[in-house]
mmCIF file of C-alpha atoms in Angstrom:
data_model
loop_
_atom_site.group_PDB
_atom_site.id
_atom_site.type_symbol
_atom_site.label_atom_id
_atom_site.label_comp_id
_atom_site.label_asym_id
_atom_site.label_seq_id
_atom_site.Cartn_x
_atom_site.Cartn_y
_atom_site.Cartn_z
ATOM 1 C CA UNK M 5 28.724 17.493 15.321
ATOM 2 C CA UNK M 6 27.966 20.491 17.433
ATOM 3 C CA UNK M 7 24.032 21.327 17.325
ATOM 4 C CA UNK M 8 23.177 24.432 15.519
ATOM 5 C CA UNK M 9 26.498 24.390 13.313
ATOM 6 C CA UNK M 10 26.053 25.949 9.802
ATOM 7 C CA UNK M 11 26.853 22.540 8.163
ATOM 8 C CA UNK M 12 23.932 20.714 10.124
ATOM 9 C CA UNK M 13 21.469 23.460 9.448
ATOM 10 C CA UNK M 14 22.585 23.344 5.815
ATOM 11 C CA UNK M 15 21.889 19.368 5.840
ATOM 12 C CA UNK M 16 18.595 20.084 7.519
ATOM 13 C CA UNK M 17 17.261 22.892 5.195
ATOM 14 C CA UNK M 18 18.494 20.656 2.128
ATOM 15 C CA UNK M 19 16.531 17.650 3.447
ATOM 16 C CA UNK M 20 13.403 20.141 4.182
ATOM 17 C CA UNK M 21 13.595 21.225 0.331
ATOM 18 C CA UNK M 22 13.979 17.812 -1.218
ATOM 19 C CA UNK M 23 11.065 16.740 0.850
ATOM 20 C CA UNK M 24 8.996 19.745 -0.379
ATOM 21 C CA UNK M 25 9.896 18.800 -3.911
ATOM 22 C CA UNK M 26 8.990 15.279 -3.473
ATOM 23 C CA UNK M 27 5.736 16.073 -2.029
ATOM 24 C CA UNK M 28 4.633 18.855 -4.182
ATOM 25 C CA UNK M 29 6.552 18.140 -7.528
ATOM 26 C CA UNK M 30 8.192 20.849 -9.412
ATOM 27 C CA UNK M 31 8.292 24.157 -7.825
ATOM 28 C CA UNK M 32 9.726 27.716 -8.408
ATOM 29 C CA UNK M 33 12.293 29.208 -6.193
ATOM 30 C CA UNK M 34 9.796 31.664 -4.631
ATOM 31 C CA UNK M 35 7.157 28.782 -3.996
ATOM 32 C CA UNK M 36 9.928 26.620 -2.437
ATOM 33 C CA UNK M 37 11.150 29.708 -0.299
ATOM 34 C CA UNK M 38 7.546 29.919 0.918
ATOM 35 C CA UNK M 39 7.314 26.184 1.683
ATOM 36 C CA UNK M 40 10.452 25.995 3.648
ATOM 37 C CA UNK M 41 10.451 29.701 5.316
ATOM 38 C CA UNK M 42 14.023 30.536 4.048
ATOM 39 C CA UNK M 43 14.882 33.966 2.748
ATOM 40 C CA UNK M 44 15.577 34.386 -1.039
ATOM 41 C CA UNK M 45 19.107 34.628 -0.883
ATOM 42 C CA UNK M 46 19.411 31.217 1.409
ATOM 43 C CA UNK M 47 16.770 29.359 -0.977
ATOM 44 C CA UNK M 48 18.930 30.346 -3.910
ATOM 45 C CA UNK M 49 22.092 29.095 -2.498
ATOM 46 C CA UNK M 50 20.188 25.993 -1.444
ATOM 47 C CA UNK M 51 19.202 25.342 -4.917
ATOM 48 C CA UNK M 52 22.780 26.082 -6.465
ATOM 49 C CA UNK M 53 24.032 23.469 -3.629
ATOM 50 C CA UNK M 54 21.552 20.890 -4.758
ATOM 51 C CA UNK M 55 22.088 21.421 -8.395
ATOM 52 C CA UNK M 56 25.825 21.076 -8.046
ATOM 53 C CA UNK M 57 25.475 17.777 -6.176
ATOM 54 C CA UNK M 58 22.963 16.671 -9.189
ATOM 55 C CA UNK M 59 20.258 16.334 -6.367
ATOM 56 C CA UNK M 60 17.788 18.686 -8.200
ATOM 57 C CA UNK M 61 17.474 19.590 -11.696
ATOM 58 C CA UNK M 62 16.141 22.444 -13.874
ATOM 59 C CA UNK M 63 12.405 21.239 -15.031
ATOM 60 C CA UNK M 64 10.946 23.851 -17.445
ATOM 61 C CA UNK M 65 9.365 27.018 -17.046
ATOM 62 C CA UNK M 66 6.247 28.287 -15.311
ATOM 63 C CA UNK M 67 4.688 31.021 -17.334
ATOM 64 C CA UNK M 68 1.774 33.002 -17.829
ATOM 65 C CA UNK M 69 0.436 36.740 -17.375
ATOM 66 C CA UNK M 70 2.841 39.555 -18.268
ATOM 67 C CA UNK M 71 5.757 38.718 -16.043
ATOM 68 C CA UNK M 72 8.615 36.466 -17.027
ATOM 69 C CA UNK M 73 8.499 33.010 -16.744
ATOM 70 C CA UNK M 74 10.234 31.307 -13.497
ATOM 71 C CA UNK M 75 12.497 28.293 -13.477
ATOM 72 C CA UNK M 76 11.006 25.360 -12.149
ATOM 73 C CA UNK M 77 13.101 22.782 -9.818
ATOM 74 C CA UNK M 78 12.591 18.905 -9.318
ATOM 75 C CA UNK M 79 14.239 15.994 -7.694
ATOM 76 C CA UNK M 80 16.462 14.254 -9.972
ATOM 77 C CA UNK M 81 14.579 11.220 -10.295
ATOM 78 C CA UNK M 82 17.372 9.172 -11.898
ATOM 79 C CA UNK M 83 19.469 9.112 -8.761
ATOM 80 C CA UNK M 84 17.929 5.824 -7.837
ATOM 81 C CA UNK M 85 15.043 3.434 -8.913
ATOM 82 C CA UNK M 86 12.823 1.086 -6.850
ATOM 83 C CA UNK M 87 10.369 -1.829 -7.976
ATOM 84 C CA UNK M 88 6.829 -2.400 -6.560
ATOM 85 C CA UNK M 89 5.399 -5.794 -7.049
ATOM 86 C CA UNK M 90 2.071 -7.111 -6.572
ATOM 87 C CA UNK M 91 2.282 -10.990 -6.644
ATOM 88 C CA UNK M 92 -0.916 -13.370 -6.637
ATOM 89 C CA UNK M 93 -1.366 -16.878 -7.372
ATOM 90 C CA UNK M 94 -2.230 -16.181 -10.857
ATOM 91 C CA UNK M 95 -0.052 -13.108 -11.793
ATOM 92 C CA UNK M 96 2.878 -10.835 -11.081
ATOM 93 C CA UNK M 97 2.482 -7.079 -11.532
ATOM 94 C CA UNK M 98 5.438 -5.066 -11.796
ATOM 95 C CA UNK M 99 6.063 -1.259 -11.676
ATOM 96 C CA UNK M 100 9.497 0.481 -11.933
ATOM 97 C CA UNK M 101 9.735 4.131 -10.577
ATOM 98 C CA UNK M 102 12.413 6.700 -10.064
ATOM 99 C CA UNK M 103 13.114 7.992 -6.664
ATOM 100 C CA UNK M 104 10.825 10.971 -7.408
ATOM 101 C CA UNK M 105 7.991 8.437 -7.737
ATOM 102 C CA UNK M 106 7.344 8.825 -11.383
ATOM 103 C CA UNK M 107 6.604 5.364 -12.792
ATOM 104 C CA UNK M 108 8.595 4.482 -15.917
ATOM 105 C CA UNK M 109 7.663 1.107 -16.577
ATOM 106 C CA UNK M 110 5.032 -1.545 -15.989
ATOM 107 C CA UNK M 111 5.007 -5.385 -16.703
ATOM 108 C CA UNK M 112 2.343 -7.968 -15.922
ATOM 109 C CA UNK M 113 2.982 -11.842 -16.259
ATOM 110 C CA UNK M 114 1.272 -14.870 -15.450
ATOM 111 C CA UNK M 115 2.409 -17.216 -12.634
ATOM 112 C CA UNK M 116 2.991 -20.685 -12.962
ATOM 113 C CA UNK M 117 0.462 -22.941 -10.817
ATOM 114 C CA UNK M 118 3.527 -24.553 -8.939
ATOM 115 C CA UNK M 119 7.142 -25.138 -10.358
ATOM 116 C CA UNK M 120 9.254 -22.333 -11.586
ATOM 117 C CA UNK M 121 7.734 -19.569 -9.558
ATOM 118 C CA UNK M 122 11.107 -17.876 -8.653
ATOM 119 C CA UNK M 123 12.301 -18.064 -12.323
ATOM 120 C CA UNK M 124 8.962 -16.528 -13.450
ATOM 121 C CA UNK M 125 9.193 -13.857 -10.711
ATOM 122 C CA UNK M 126 12.693 -12.891 -11.640
ATOM 123 C CA UNK M 127 11.714 -12.729 -15.516
ATOM 124 C CA UNK M 128 8.903 -10.467 -14.934
ATOM 125 C CA UNK M 129 10.990 -7.885 -12.963
ATOM 126 C CA UNK M 130 13.961 -8.193 -15.145
ATOM 127 C CA UNK M 131 11.627 -7.285 -18.123
ATOM 128 C CA UNK M 132 9.986 -4.490 -16.046
ATOM 129 C CA UNK M 133 13.445 -3.340 -15.608
ATOM 130 C CA UNK M 134 14.584 -3.832 -19.460
ATOM 131 C CA UNK M 135 11.924 -1.586 -20.498
ATOM 132 C CA UNK M 136 13.196 1.085 -18.178
ATOM 133 C CA UNK M 137 16.629 0.601 -19.620
ATOM 134 C CA UNK M 138 17.877 -0.771 -16.305
ATOM 135 C CA UNK M 139 19.438 -4.194 -14.864
ATOM 136 C CA UNK M 140 17.627 -5.592 -11.424
ATOM 137 C CA UNK M 141 21.180 -5.041 -9.767
ATOM 138 C CA UNK M 142 20.603 -1.314 -10.160
ATOM 139 C CA UNK M 143 17.280 -1.342 -8.235
ATOM 140 C CA UNK M 144 18.046 0.314 -4.833
ATOM 141 C CA UNK M 145 14.865 -1.561 -3.223
ATOM 142 C CA UNK M 146 12.089 -3.835 -4.234
ATOM 143 C CA UNK M 147 8.923 -4.413 -2.327
ATOM 144 C CA UNK M 148 6.869 -7.473 -3.023
ATOM 145 C CA UNK M 149 3.163 -7.762 -1.747
ATOM 146 C CA UNK M 150 1.722 -10.985 -1.682
ATOM 147 C CA UNK M 151 -1.313 -12.857 0.300
ATOM 148 C CA UNK M 152 0.474 -14.436 3.066
ATOM 149 C CA UNK M 153 3.075 -13.279 5.965
ATOM 150 C CA UNK M 154 6.895 -13.541 6.209
ATOM 151 C CA UNK M 155 8.031 -14.959 9.464
ATOM 152 C CA UNK M 156 10.743 -12.234 10.454
ATOM 153 C CA UNK M 157 12.794 -15.090 12.230
ATOM 154 C CA UNK M 158 13.072 -17.277 9.185
ATOM 155 C CA UNK M 159 11.828 -15.493 6.122
ATOM 156 C CA UNK M 160 9.284 -18.206 5.171
ATOM 157 C CA UNK M 161 5.869 -17.200 3.945
ATOM 158 C CA UNK M 162 3.277 -18.497 6.021
ATOM 159 C CA UNK M 163 -0.561 -18.590 6.056
ATOM 160 C CA UNK M 164 -0.266 -18.946 2.169
ATOM 161 C CA UNK M 165 -1.311 -22.432 1.028
ATOM 162 C CA UNK M 166 -2.806 -20.504 -2.162
ATOM 163 C CA UNK M 167 0.642 -20.007 -3.156
ATOM 164 C CA UNK M 168 2.160 -23.373 -4.183
ATOM 165 C CA UNK M 169 5.946 -22.987 -4.625
ATOM 166 C CA UNK M 170 6.459 -20.370 -2.370
ATOM 167 C CA UNK M 171 6.837 -22.358 0.747
ATOM 168 C CA UNK M 172 9.785 -23.768 2.786
ATOM 169 C CA UNK M 173 12.421 -21.321 2.225
ATOM 170 C CA UNK M 174 13.738 -18.038 3.005
ATOM 171 C CA UNK M 175 11.507 -15.986 0.315
ATOM 172 C CA UNK M 176 13.156 -12.396 0.599
ATOM 173 C CA UNK M 177 16.589 -14.171 0.918
ATOM 174 C CA UNK M 178 16.009 -16.139 -2.366
ATOM 175 C CA UNK M 179 14.593 -13.110 -4.105
ATOM 176 C CA UNK M 180 17.497 -11.041 -3.419
ATOM 177 C CA UNK M 181 19.887 -13.716 -4.882
ATOM 178 C CA UNK M 182 17.947 -13.938 -7.939
ATOM 179 C CA UNK M 183 17.581 -10.056 -8.414
ATOM 180 C CA UNK M 184 20.839 -9.140 -7.036
ATOM 181 C CA UNK M 185 19.186 -6.423 -5.295
ATOM 182 C CA UNK M 186 17.483 -5.576 -1.856
ATOM 183 C CA UNK M 187 14.161 -7.037 -1.512
ATOM 184 C CA UNK M 188 11.347 -6.830 1.114
ATOM 185 C CA UNK M 189 8.178 -8.790 1.330
ATOM 186 C CA UNK M 190 5.090 -7.484 2.914
ATOM 187 C CA UNK M 191 1.666 -9.006 3.527
ATOM 188 C CA UNK M 192 -0.594 -7.456 0.565
ATOM 189 C CA UNK M 193 -3.419 -6.042 2.990
ATOM 190 C CA UNK M 194 -0.541 -4.603 5.183
ATOM 191 C CA UNK M 195 0.400 -2.553 1.857
ATOM 192 C CA UNK M 196 -3.215 -1.319 1.274
ATOM 193 C CA UNK M 197 -3.155 -0.033 4.909
ATOM 194 C CA UNK M 198 0.020 2.051 4.179
ATOM 195 C CA UNK M 199 -1.484 3.346 1.026
ATOM 196 C CA UNK M 200 -4.516 4.425 2.762
ATOM 197 C CA UNK M 201 -2.384 6.231 5.439
ATOM 198 C CA UNK M 202 -0.587 8.009 2.685
ATOM 199 C CA UNK M 203 -3.407 8.695 0.122
ATOM 200 C CA UNK M 204 -6.680 7.196 1.372
ATOM 201 C CA UNK M 205 -9.276 7.347 4.017
ATOM 202 C CA UNK M 206 -6.938 6.759 7.013
ATOM 203 C CA UNK M 207 -4.829 9.710 6.810
ATOM 204 C CA UNK M 208 -4.385 11.464 10.095
ATOM 205 C CA UNK M 209 -5.974 8.180 11.663
ATOM 206 C CA UNK M 210 -4.007 6.404 14.344
ATOM 207 C CA UNK M 211 -5.814 3.147 15.137
ATOM 208 C CA UNK M 212 -7.570 1.498 12.144
ATOM 209 C CA UNK M 213 -8.402 -1.823 10.525
ATOM 210 C CA UNK M 214 -8.307 -2.785 6.733
ATOM 211 C CA UNK M 215 -10.431 -5.866 5.935
ATOM 212 C CA UNK M 216 -10.250 -7.467 2.512
ATOM 213 C CA UNK M 217 -13.541 -9.726 2.430
ATOM 214 C CA UNK M 218 -13.230 -11.740 -0.611
ATOM 215 C CA UNK M 219 -11.241 -14.562 -1.928
ATOM 216 C CA UNK M 220 -8.056 -14.666 0.318
ATOM 217 C CA UNK M 221 -9.564 -12.905 3.364
ATOM 218 C CA UNK M 222 -7.039 -10.780 4.979
ATOM 219 C CA UNK M 223 -6.740 -7.719 7.426
ATOM 220 C CA UNK M 224 -4.113 -5.176 8.322
ATOM 221 C CA UNK M 225 -4.157 -3.631 11.789
ATOM 222 C CA UNK M 226 -2.394 -0.315 12.622
ATOM 223 C CA UNK M 227 -1.922 0.652 15.926
ATOM 224 C CA UNK M 228 -0.560 4.348 16.822
ATOM 225 C CA UNK M 229 0.252 4.724 13.345
ATOM 226 C CA UNK M 230 2.337 1.573 13.104
ATOM 227 C CA UNK M 231 1.634 -1.709 11.305
ATOM 228 C CA UNK M 232 1.316 -4.475 13.704
ATOM 229 C CA UNK M 233 2.707 -7.535 12.398
ATOM 230 C CA UNK M 234 3.012 -9.941 14.944
ATOM 231 C CA UNK M 235 5.494 -12.244 16.288
ATOM 232 C CA UNK M 236 5.320 -14.670 13.375
ATOM 233 C CA UNK M 237 4.178 -11.725 10.980
ATOM 234 C CA UNK M 238 0.763 -13.324 10.992
ATOM 235 C CA UNK M 239 -1.093 -10.388 12.569
ATOM 236 C CA UNK M 240 -4.401 -9.868 10.615
ATOM 237 C CA UNK M 241 -4.442 -13.126 8.833
ATOM 238 C CA UNK M 242 -8.009 -13.842 9.645
ATOM 239 C CA UNK M 243 -8.717 -16.076 6.499
ATOM 240 C CA UNK M 244 -8.583 -19.023 9.020
ATOM 241 C CA UNK M 245 -10.828 -17.712 11.974
ATOM 242 C CA UNK M 246 -13.393 -20.030 12.509
ATOM 243 C CA UNK M 247 -17.105 -18.333 12.591
ATOM 244 C CA UNK M 248 -20.796 -19.319 12.546
ATOM 245 C CA UNK M 249 -22.542 -18.932 9.092
ATOM 246 C CA UNK M 250 -25.282 -16.552 10.078
ATOM 247 C CA UNK M 251 -26.812 -16.123 6.617
ATOM 248 C CA UNK M 252 -30.500 -16.720 6.461
ATOM 249 C CA UNK M 253 -30.194 -18.745 3.226
ATOM 250 C CA UNK M 254 -29.287 -22.182 3.359
ATOM 251 C CA UNK M 255 -26.195 -22.987 1.282
ATOM 252 C CA UNK M 256 -25.384 -26.378 2.766
ATOM 253 C CA UNK M 257 -22.545 -24.938 5.045
ATOM 254 C CA UNK M 258 -22.150 -26.029 8.852
ATOM 255 C CA UNK M 259 -23.972 -23.638 10.687
ATOM 256 C CA UNK M 260 -21.795 -24.300 13.686
ATOM 257 C CA UNK M 261 -18.704 -23.006 12.159
ATOM 258 C CA UNK M 262 -16.386 -22.659 9.134
ATOM 259 C CA UNK M 263 -13.497 -20.346 8.331
ATOM 260 C CA UNK M 264 -14.007 -16.773 7.406
ATOM 261 C CA UNK M 265 -12.091 -17.569 4.125
ATOM 262 C CA UNK M 266 -14.159 -20.485 3.250
ATOM 263 C CA UNK M 267 -17.326 -18.262 3.814
ATOM 264 C CA UNK M 268 -16.115 -15.412 1.757
ATOM 265 C CA UNK M 269 -14.480 -17.547 -0.976
ATOM 266 C CA UNK M 270 -15.870 -17.149 -4.701
ATOM 267 C CA UNK M 271 -17.517 -20.425 -4.674
ATOM 268 C CA UNK M 272 -19.340 -19.847 -1.196
ATOM 269 C CA UNK M 273 -20.421 -16.426 -2.371
ATOM 270 C CA UNK M 274 -21.610 -17.842 -5.531
ATOM 271 C CA UNK M 275 -23.630 -20.604 -3.893
ATOM 272 C CA UNK M 276 -25.068 -17.899 -1.611
ATOM 273 C CA UNK M 277 -26.197 -15.675 -4.560
ATOM 274 C CA UNK M 278 -27.762 -18.721 -6.192
ATOM 275 C CA UNK M 279 -29.924 -19.461 -2.811
ATOM 276 C CA UNK M 280 -31.083 -16.132 -3.509
ATOM 277 C CA UNK M 281 -31.939 -16.325 -6.997
ATOM 278 C CA UNK M 282 -28.826 -14.702 -8.454
ATOM 279 C CA UNK M 283 -26.431 -16.767 -10.886
ATOM 280 C CA UNK M 284 -22.756 -15.618 -11.190
ATOM 281 C CA UNK M 285 -19.386 -17.036 -11.689
ATOM 282 C CA UNK M 286 -17.613 -14.830 -9.304
ATOM 283 C CA UNK M 287 -18.229 -13.001 -5.944
ATOM 284 C CA UNK M 288 -17.899 -9.370 -7.325
ATOM 285 C CA UNK M 289 -20.054 -10.360 -10.572
ATOM 286 C CA UNK M 290 -22.661 -11.682 -7.870
ATOM 287 C CA UNK M 291 -22.728 -8.322 -5.968
ATOM 288 C CA UNK M 292 -23.103 -6.428 -8.783
ATOM 289 C CA UNK M 293 -26.041 -8.365 -9.871
ATOM 290 C CA UNK M 294 -27.617 -7.846 -6.684
ATOM 291 C CA UNK M 295 -27.057 -4.356 -6.631
ATOM 292 C CA UNK M 296 -28.678 -3.942 -10.172
ATOM 293 C CA UNK M 297 -31.476 -6.204 -9.040
ATOM 294 C CA UNK M 298 -32.491 -3.565 -6.399
ATOM 295 C CA UNK M 299 -35.084 -4.920 -3.780
ATOM 296 C CA UNK M 300 -34.845 -8.383 -5.047
ATOM 297 C CA UNK M 301 -31.114 -8.594 -4.433
ATOM 298 C CA UNK M 302 -31.328 -7.044 -0.901
ATOM 299 C CA UNK M 303 -31.386 -10.414 1.038
ATOM 300 C CA UNK M 304 -28.269 -11.632 -0.748
ATOM 301 C CA UNK M 305 -26.457 -8.622 0.183
ATOM 302 C CA UNK M 306 -27.781 -8.626 3.735
ATOM 303 C CA UNK M 307 -26.638 -12.328 4.165
ATOM 304 C CA UNK M 308 -23.146 -11.403 2.637
ATOM 305 C CA UNK M 309 -22.892 -8.492 5.087
ATOM 306 C CA UNK M 310 -23.528 -10.792 7.977
ATOM 307 C CA UNK M 311 -20.813 -13.227 7.025
ATOM 308 C CA UNK M 312 -18.402 -10.195 6.726
ATOM 309 C CA UNK M 313 -19.574 -8.636 9.869
ATOM 310 C CA UNK M 314 -19.374 -11.663 11.992
ATOM 311 C CA UNK M 315 -15.425 -12.226 11.209
ATOM 312 C CA UNK M 316 -15.052 -8.466 11.522
ATOM 313 C CA UNK M 317 -16.750 -8.242 14.891
ATOM 314 C CA UNK M 318 -13.708 -10.495 16.577
ATOM 315 C CA UNK M 319 -11.223 -8.041 15.384
ATOM 316 C CA UNK M 320 -13.257 -4.961 16.502
ATOM 317 C CA UNK M 321 -13.937 -6.473 20.085
ATOM 318 C CA UNK M 322 -10.272 -6.950 20.477
ATOM 319 C CA UNK M 323 -8.799 -3.824 19.137
ATOM 320 C CA UNK M 324 -11.580 -1.084 19.428
ATOM 321 C CA UNK M 325 -10.032 0.826 16.462
ATOM 322 C CA UNK M 326 -11.241 4.090 15.415
ATOM 323 C CA UNK M 327 -12.076 3.037 11.876
ATOM 324 C CA UNK M 328 -12.525 -0.240 9.742
ATOM 325 C CA UNK M 329 -12.011 0.130 6.056
ATOM 326 C CA UNK M 330 -13.369 -2.453 3.786
ATOM 327 C CA UNK M 331 -11.125 -2.962 0.571
ATOM 328 C CA UNK M 332 -11.003 -5.249 -2.448
ATOM 329 C CA UNK M 333 -13.072 -6.357 -5.342
ATOM 330 C CA UNK M 334 -16.090 -7.307 -3.281
ATOM 331 C CA UNK M 335 -16.126 -4.391 -1.118
ATOM 332 C CA UNK M 336 -15.640 -2.068 -4.085
ATOM 333 C CA UNK M 337 -18.385 -3.938 -6.110
ATOM 334 C CA UNK M 338 -20.745 -3.663 -3.285
ATOM 335 C CA UNK M 339 -20.154 0.227 -2.602
ATOM 336 C CA UNK M 340 -21.839 2.037 0.310
ATOM 337 C CA UNK M 341 -24.929 -0.276 0.019
ATOM 338 C CA UNK M 342 -22.789 -3.382 1.309
ATOM 339 C CA UNK M 343 -20.936 -1.112 3.505
ATOM 340 C CA UNK M 344 -23.779 0.215 5.305
ATOM 341 C CA UNK M 345 -25.018 -3.200 5.566
ATOM 342 C CA UNK M 346 -21.851 -4.440 7.250
ATOM 343 C CA UNK M 347 -21.712 -1.660 9.531
ATOM 344 C CA UNK M 348 -25.495 -2.230 10.749
ATOM 345 C CA UNK M 349 -24.631 -5.829 11.408
ATOM 346 C CA UNK M 350 -21.487 -4.938 13.192
ATOM 347 C CA UNK M 351 -23.417 -2.968 15.463
ATOM 348 C CA UNK M 352 -25.682 -5.847 16.572
ATOM 349 C CA UNK M 353 -22.527 -7.896 17.383
ATOM 350 C CA UNK M 354 -20.019 -5.610 19.477
ATOM 351 C CA UNK M 355 -20.232 -2.747 21.843
ATOM 352 C CA UNK M 356 -17.908 -0.359 19.976
ATOM 353 C CA UNK M 357 -19.553 1.591 17.427
ATOM 354 C CA UNK M 358 -16.599 1.778 15.065
ATOM 355 C CA UNK M 359 -17.446 3.454 11.839
ATOM 356 C CA UNK M 360 -17.078 1.242 8.680
ATOM 357 C CA UNK M 361 -15.968 2.876 5.479
ATOM 358 C CA UNK M 362 -14.970 1.969 2.088
ATOM 359 C CA UNK M 363 -11.233 2.003 1.190
ATOM 360 C CA UNK M 364 -10.466 5.091 -0.847
ATOM 361 C CA UNK M 365 -7.683 3.832 -2.836
ATOM 362 C CA UNK M 366 -8.646 1.637 -5.719
ATOM 363 C CA UNK M 367 -7.310 0.570 -8.927
ATOM 364 C CA UNK M 368 -3.965 -1.394 -7.654
ATOM 365 C CA UNK M 369 -3.812 -0.577 -4.203
ATOM 366 C CA UNK M 370 -1.474 -3.496 -3.359
ATOM 367 C CA UNK M 371 1.300 -2.339 -5.880
ATOM 368 C CA UNK M 372 0.603 1.424 -4.911
ATOM 369 C CA UNK M 373 1.378 0.550 -1.279
ATOM 370 C CA UNK M 374 4.269 -1.406 -2.298
ATOM 371 C CA UNK M 375 5.770 1.677 -4.270
ATOM 372 C CA UNK M 376 5.502 4.040 -1.248
ATOM 373 C CA UNK M 377 7.156 1.430 0.929
ATOM 374 C CA UNK M 378 9.901 1.097 -1.504
ATOM 375 C CA UNK M 379 10.208 4.801 -2.090
ATOM 376 C CA UNK M 380 10.370 5.454 1.590
ATOM 377 C CA UNK M 381 13.275 3.089 2.055
ATOM 378 C CA UNK M 382 14.855 4.550 -0.836
ATOM 379 C CA UNK M 383 14.544 8.360 0.209
ATOM 380 C CA UNK M 384 15.800 7.344 3.762
ATOM 381 C CA UNK M 385 18.983 5.964 2.205
ATOM 382 C CA UNK M 386 19.606 8.601 -0.474
ATOM 383 C CA UNK M 387 18.336 11.678 1.241
ATOM 384 C CA UNK M 388 18.251 10.938 4.872
ATOM 385 C CA UNK M 389 14.309 11.499 5.075
ATOM 386 C CA UNK M 390 12.460 9.945 7.804
ATOM 387 C CA UNK M 391 11.169 6.549 6.452
ATOM 388 C CA UNK M 392 7.459 6.838 7.696
ATOM 389 C CA UNK M 393 5.936 8.073 4.706
ATOM 390 C CA UNK M 394 2.939 9.753 6.757
ATOM 391 C CA UNK M 395 5.225 11.959 8.817
ATOM 392 C CA UNK M 396 4.288 15.608 8.816
ATOM 393 C CA UNK M 397 6.288 18.297 6.743
ATOM 394 C CA UNK M 398 9.263 19.434 8.747
ATOM 395 C CA UNK M 399 10.232 23.095 7.867
ATOM 396 C CA UNK M 400 14.044 24.267 8.273
ATOM 397 C CA UNK M 401 15.845 24.801 11.547
ATOM 398 C CA UNK M 402 17.138 28.528 12.573
ATOM 399 C CA UNK M 403 20.215 28.840 14.065
ATOM 400 C CA UNK M 404 20.269 28.328 18.006
ATOM 401 C CA UNK M 405 16.944 26.795 17.800
ATOM 402 C CA UNK M 406 16.428 23.058 19.475
ATOM 403 C CA UNK M 407 15.529 20.368 17.151
#
């Protein structure tokens, strides 16, 4: 196709309009005109063209004031649907959304301890689809976030002894067979990093690390705006990193070294809290009690920060990122107090003065990241939009302009 042809320009401007509607929600013609920079007649023609193709729909009126109410337009969400799944050893949490990003059903179910995991997973997705009036084979894409890493060569899930029943086979391939839909499986912390790039504290940051300092310790590495997955998919799998225990309180650990995951598992954190006179059933409960105790809980938080910073130091020394984000229950429970203690300890261990911040996205960051990832794939397939969800908005192209 010749550059600058009317058909090419229409396609480019149609995509720009669709992207503006997806980013901003329902818009009037004049609002869309201002965003994409087309004339009033050209924008009106564009909307007519997209409505005829069933790509956009009329979505109510925007009123107010003395003037007439203006027609609102939005992307037709029913064009395609996706699923986002957060899989843990205990549960599977599913959300079904239309291509506009609107979540239309949710379903959470327990996972069996070892046997029947594929069946339980498929039943949960099927239930969520049923609530949305869909079949699983009508999903355009499914993204699953889980603790572990898929080997791109084999599809097998590695670094995941905590997910019994999921080892030794092509996980995405088997799920595709079960659901009769395209499936991608991604590391859970990687999805948190994607969500932070889209809607969190890493927006506009090119090189950063997300660390999940809790049970099933993990990290995600983003270099030049791209997730680093590694040759076997295991980039950021720091749970097995052997580090010394630098906590001042004696909890019976081997001071010469233990794995990062062992030192930051719930049992180890609870033992550390007990050594400081704090009793709790889980790690985030211990952190909350320490914060409530004021100065009496400071020693425990400082020891916990030493353990976290010791593992993070290895990542920072190698990558020298712009930013380290702490995410997950432990980080959120500790808030800025624990975050600042980790930052202070890190400065004692490495030369780079990398800022340490709390991740901004809370609630269900893994599922939210999976949803953005699934939508990126769907929107690329349906609308031809760039798959990079953090790509800046691109306006229309004038005739004769270089692209």
